[in-house]
PDB file of C-alpha atoms in Angstrom:
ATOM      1  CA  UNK A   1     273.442 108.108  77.473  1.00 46.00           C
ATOM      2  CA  UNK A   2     272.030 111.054  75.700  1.00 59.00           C
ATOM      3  CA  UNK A   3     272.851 114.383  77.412  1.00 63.00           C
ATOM      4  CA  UNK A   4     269.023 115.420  77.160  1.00 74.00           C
ATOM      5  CA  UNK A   5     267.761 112.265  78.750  1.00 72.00           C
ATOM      6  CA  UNK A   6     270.473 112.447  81.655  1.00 75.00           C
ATOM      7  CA  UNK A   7     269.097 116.391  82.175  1.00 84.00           C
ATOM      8  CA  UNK A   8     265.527 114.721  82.526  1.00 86.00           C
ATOM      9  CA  UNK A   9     266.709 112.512  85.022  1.00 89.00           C
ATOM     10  CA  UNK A  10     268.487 114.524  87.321  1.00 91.00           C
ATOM     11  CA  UNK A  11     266.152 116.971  87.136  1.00 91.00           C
ATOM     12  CA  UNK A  12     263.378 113.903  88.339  1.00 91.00           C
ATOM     13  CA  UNK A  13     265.437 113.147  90.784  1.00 92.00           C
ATOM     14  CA  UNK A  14     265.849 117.004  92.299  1.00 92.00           C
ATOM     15  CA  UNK A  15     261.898 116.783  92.241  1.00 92.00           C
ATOM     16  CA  UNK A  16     261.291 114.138  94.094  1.00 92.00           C
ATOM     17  CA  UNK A  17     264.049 114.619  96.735  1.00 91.00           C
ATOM     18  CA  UNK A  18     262.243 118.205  97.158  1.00 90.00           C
ATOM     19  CA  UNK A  19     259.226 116.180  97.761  1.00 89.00           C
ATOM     20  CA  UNK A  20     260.409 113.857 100.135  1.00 88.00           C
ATOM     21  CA  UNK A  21     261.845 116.567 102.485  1.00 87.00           C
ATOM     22  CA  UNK A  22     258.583 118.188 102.129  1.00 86.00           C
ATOM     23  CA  UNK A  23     256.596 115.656 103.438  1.00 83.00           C
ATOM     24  CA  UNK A  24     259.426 113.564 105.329  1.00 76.00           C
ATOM     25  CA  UNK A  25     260.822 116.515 107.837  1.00 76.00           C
ATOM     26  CA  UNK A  26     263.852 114.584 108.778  1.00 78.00           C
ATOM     27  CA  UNK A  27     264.190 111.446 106.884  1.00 83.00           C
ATOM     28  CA  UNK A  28     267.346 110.608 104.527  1.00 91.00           C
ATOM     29  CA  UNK A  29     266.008 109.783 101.201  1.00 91.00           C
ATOM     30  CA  UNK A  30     267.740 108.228  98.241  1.00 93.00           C
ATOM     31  CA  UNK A  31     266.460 108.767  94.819  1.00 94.00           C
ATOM     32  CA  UNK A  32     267.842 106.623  91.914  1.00 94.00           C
ATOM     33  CA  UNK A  33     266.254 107.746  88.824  1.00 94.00           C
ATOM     34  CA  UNK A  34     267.179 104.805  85.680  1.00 92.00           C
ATOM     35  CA  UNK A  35     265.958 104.751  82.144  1.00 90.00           C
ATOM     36  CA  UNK A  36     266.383 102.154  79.080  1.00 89.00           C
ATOM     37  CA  UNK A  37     265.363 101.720  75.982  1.00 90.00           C
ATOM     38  CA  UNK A  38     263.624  98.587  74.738  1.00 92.00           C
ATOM     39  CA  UNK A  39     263.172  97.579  71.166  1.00 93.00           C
ATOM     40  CA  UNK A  40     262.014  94.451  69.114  1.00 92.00           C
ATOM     41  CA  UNK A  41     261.601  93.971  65.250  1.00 92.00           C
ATOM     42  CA  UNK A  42     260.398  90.770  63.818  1.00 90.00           C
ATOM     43  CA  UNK A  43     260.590  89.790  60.595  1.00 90.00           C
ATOM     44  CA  UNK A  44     258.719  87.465  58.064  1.00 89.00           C
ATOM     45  CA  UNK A  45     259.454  86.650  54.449  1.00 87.00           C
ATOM     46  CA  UNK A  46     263.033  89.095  54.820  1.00 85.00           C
ATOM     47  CA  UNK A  47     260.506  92.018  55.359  1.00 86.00           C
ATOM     48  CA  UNK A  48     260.126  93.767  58.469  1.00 84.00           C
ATOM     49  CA  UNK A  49     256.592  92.560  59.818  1.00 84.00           C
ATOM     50  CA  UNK A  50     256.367  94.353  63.193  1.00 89.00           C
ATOM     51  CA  UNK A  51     258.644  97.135  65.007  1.00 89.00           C
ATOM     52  CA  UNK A  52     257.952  97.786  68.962  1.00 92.00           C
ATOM     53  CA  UNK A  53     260.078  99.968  70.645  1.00 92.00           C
ATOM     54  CA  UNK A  54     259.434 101.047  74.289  1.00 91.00           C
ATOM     55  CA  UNK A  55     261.126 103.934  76.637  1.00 90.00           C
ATOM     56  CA  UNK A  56     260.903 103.561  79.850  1.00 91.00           C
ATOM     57  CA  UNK A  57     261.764 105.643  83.303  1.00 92.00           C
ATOM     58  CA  UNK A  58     261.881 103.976  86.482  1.00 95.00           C
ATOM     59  CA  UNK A  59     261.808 105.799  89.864  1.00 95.00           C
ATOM     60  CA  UNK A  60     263.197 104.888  93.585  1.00 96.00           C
ATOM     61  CA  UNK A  61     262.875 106.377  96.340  1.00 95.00           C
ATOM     62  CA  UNK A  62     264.284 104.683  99.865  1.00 95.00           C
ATOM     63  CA  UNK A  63     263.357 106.866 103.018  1.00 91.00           C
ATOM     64  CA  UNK A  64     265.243 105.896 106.173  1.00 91.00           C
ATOM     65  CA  UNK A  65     263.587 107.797 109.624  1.00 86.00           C
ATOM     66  CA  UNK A  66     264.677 106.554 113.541  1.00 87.00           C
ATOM     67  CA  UNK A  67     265.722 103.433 112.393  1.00 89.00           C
ATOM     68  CA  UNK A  68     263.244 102.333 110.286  1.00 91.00           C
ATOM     69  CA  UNK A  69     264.060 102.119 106.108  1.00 93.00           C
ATOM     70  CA  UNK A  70     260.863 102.455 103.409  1.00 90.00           C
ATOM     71  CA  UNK A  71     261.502 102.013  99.593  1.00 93.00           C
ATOM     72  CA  UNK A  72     259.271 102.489  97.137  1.00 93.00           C
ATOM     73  CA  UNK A  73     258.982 102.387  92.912  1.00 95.00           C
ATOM     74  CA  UNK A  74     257.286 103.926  89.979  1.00 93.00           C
ATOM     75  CA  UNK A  75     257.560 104.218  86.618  1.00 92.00           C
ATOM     76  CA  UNK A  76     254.754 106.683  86.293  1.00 92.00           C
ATOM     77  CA  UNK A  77     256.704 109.630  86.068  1.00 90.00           C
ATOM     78  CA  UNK A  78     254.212 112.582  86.127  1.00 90.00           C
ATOM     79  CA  UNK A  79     254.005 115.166  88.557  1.00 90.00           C
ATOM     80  CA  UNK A  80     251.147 113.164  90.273  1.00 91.00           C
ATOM     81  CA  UNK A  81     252.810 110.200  89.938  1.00 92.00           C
ATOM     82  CA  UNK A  82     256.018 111.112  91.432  1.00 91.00           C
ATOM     83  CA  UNK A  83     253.880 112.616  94.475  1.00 91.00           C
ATOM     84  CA  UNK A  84     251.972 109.602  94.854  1.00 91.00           C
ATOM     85  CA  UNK A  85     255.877 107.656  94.942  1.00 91.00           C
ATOM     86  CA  UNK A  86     256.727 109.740  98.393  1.00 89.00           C
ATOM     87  CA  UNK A  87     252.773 109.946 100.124  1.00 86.00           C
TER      88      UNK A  87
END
């Protein structure tokens, strides 16, 4: 894993822990923050014919509160986003 990407990631993951206590008082909260990179080429005649290549980050948050355990998922990784994950 790239040094950069696993700086991103923790840093994610700092965020939305900060959020979660925020909002959450006295909950435990678990934050796994994952990321992969996806790629397909295709070729045609021994020439390349199409190239897709996707990055992805995934979020998870699991909340657990008196007894009761939430978990929740987003790959929409913005500030917004991430808030959205813990309302």
């Amino acid at each position: 894993m790239n040094g950069d990407r696993m700086g991103v990631e923790l840093e994610m993951a700092q965020q939305v822990l900060d959020l979660a206590r925020t909002v959450s008082g006295g909950a435990e909260a678990e934050v796994l923050v994952d990321s992969h990179s996806l790629a397909l080429t295709r070729f045609a005649n021994s020439f390349i014919h199409q190239n897709v290549a996707t990055d992805t980050i995934r979020v998870r948050l699991r909340l657990h509160v008196d007894g009761r355990t939430t978990s929740a998922s987003t790959t929409v990784v913005s500030a917004t986003g991430l808030a959205d994950l813990v309302d």
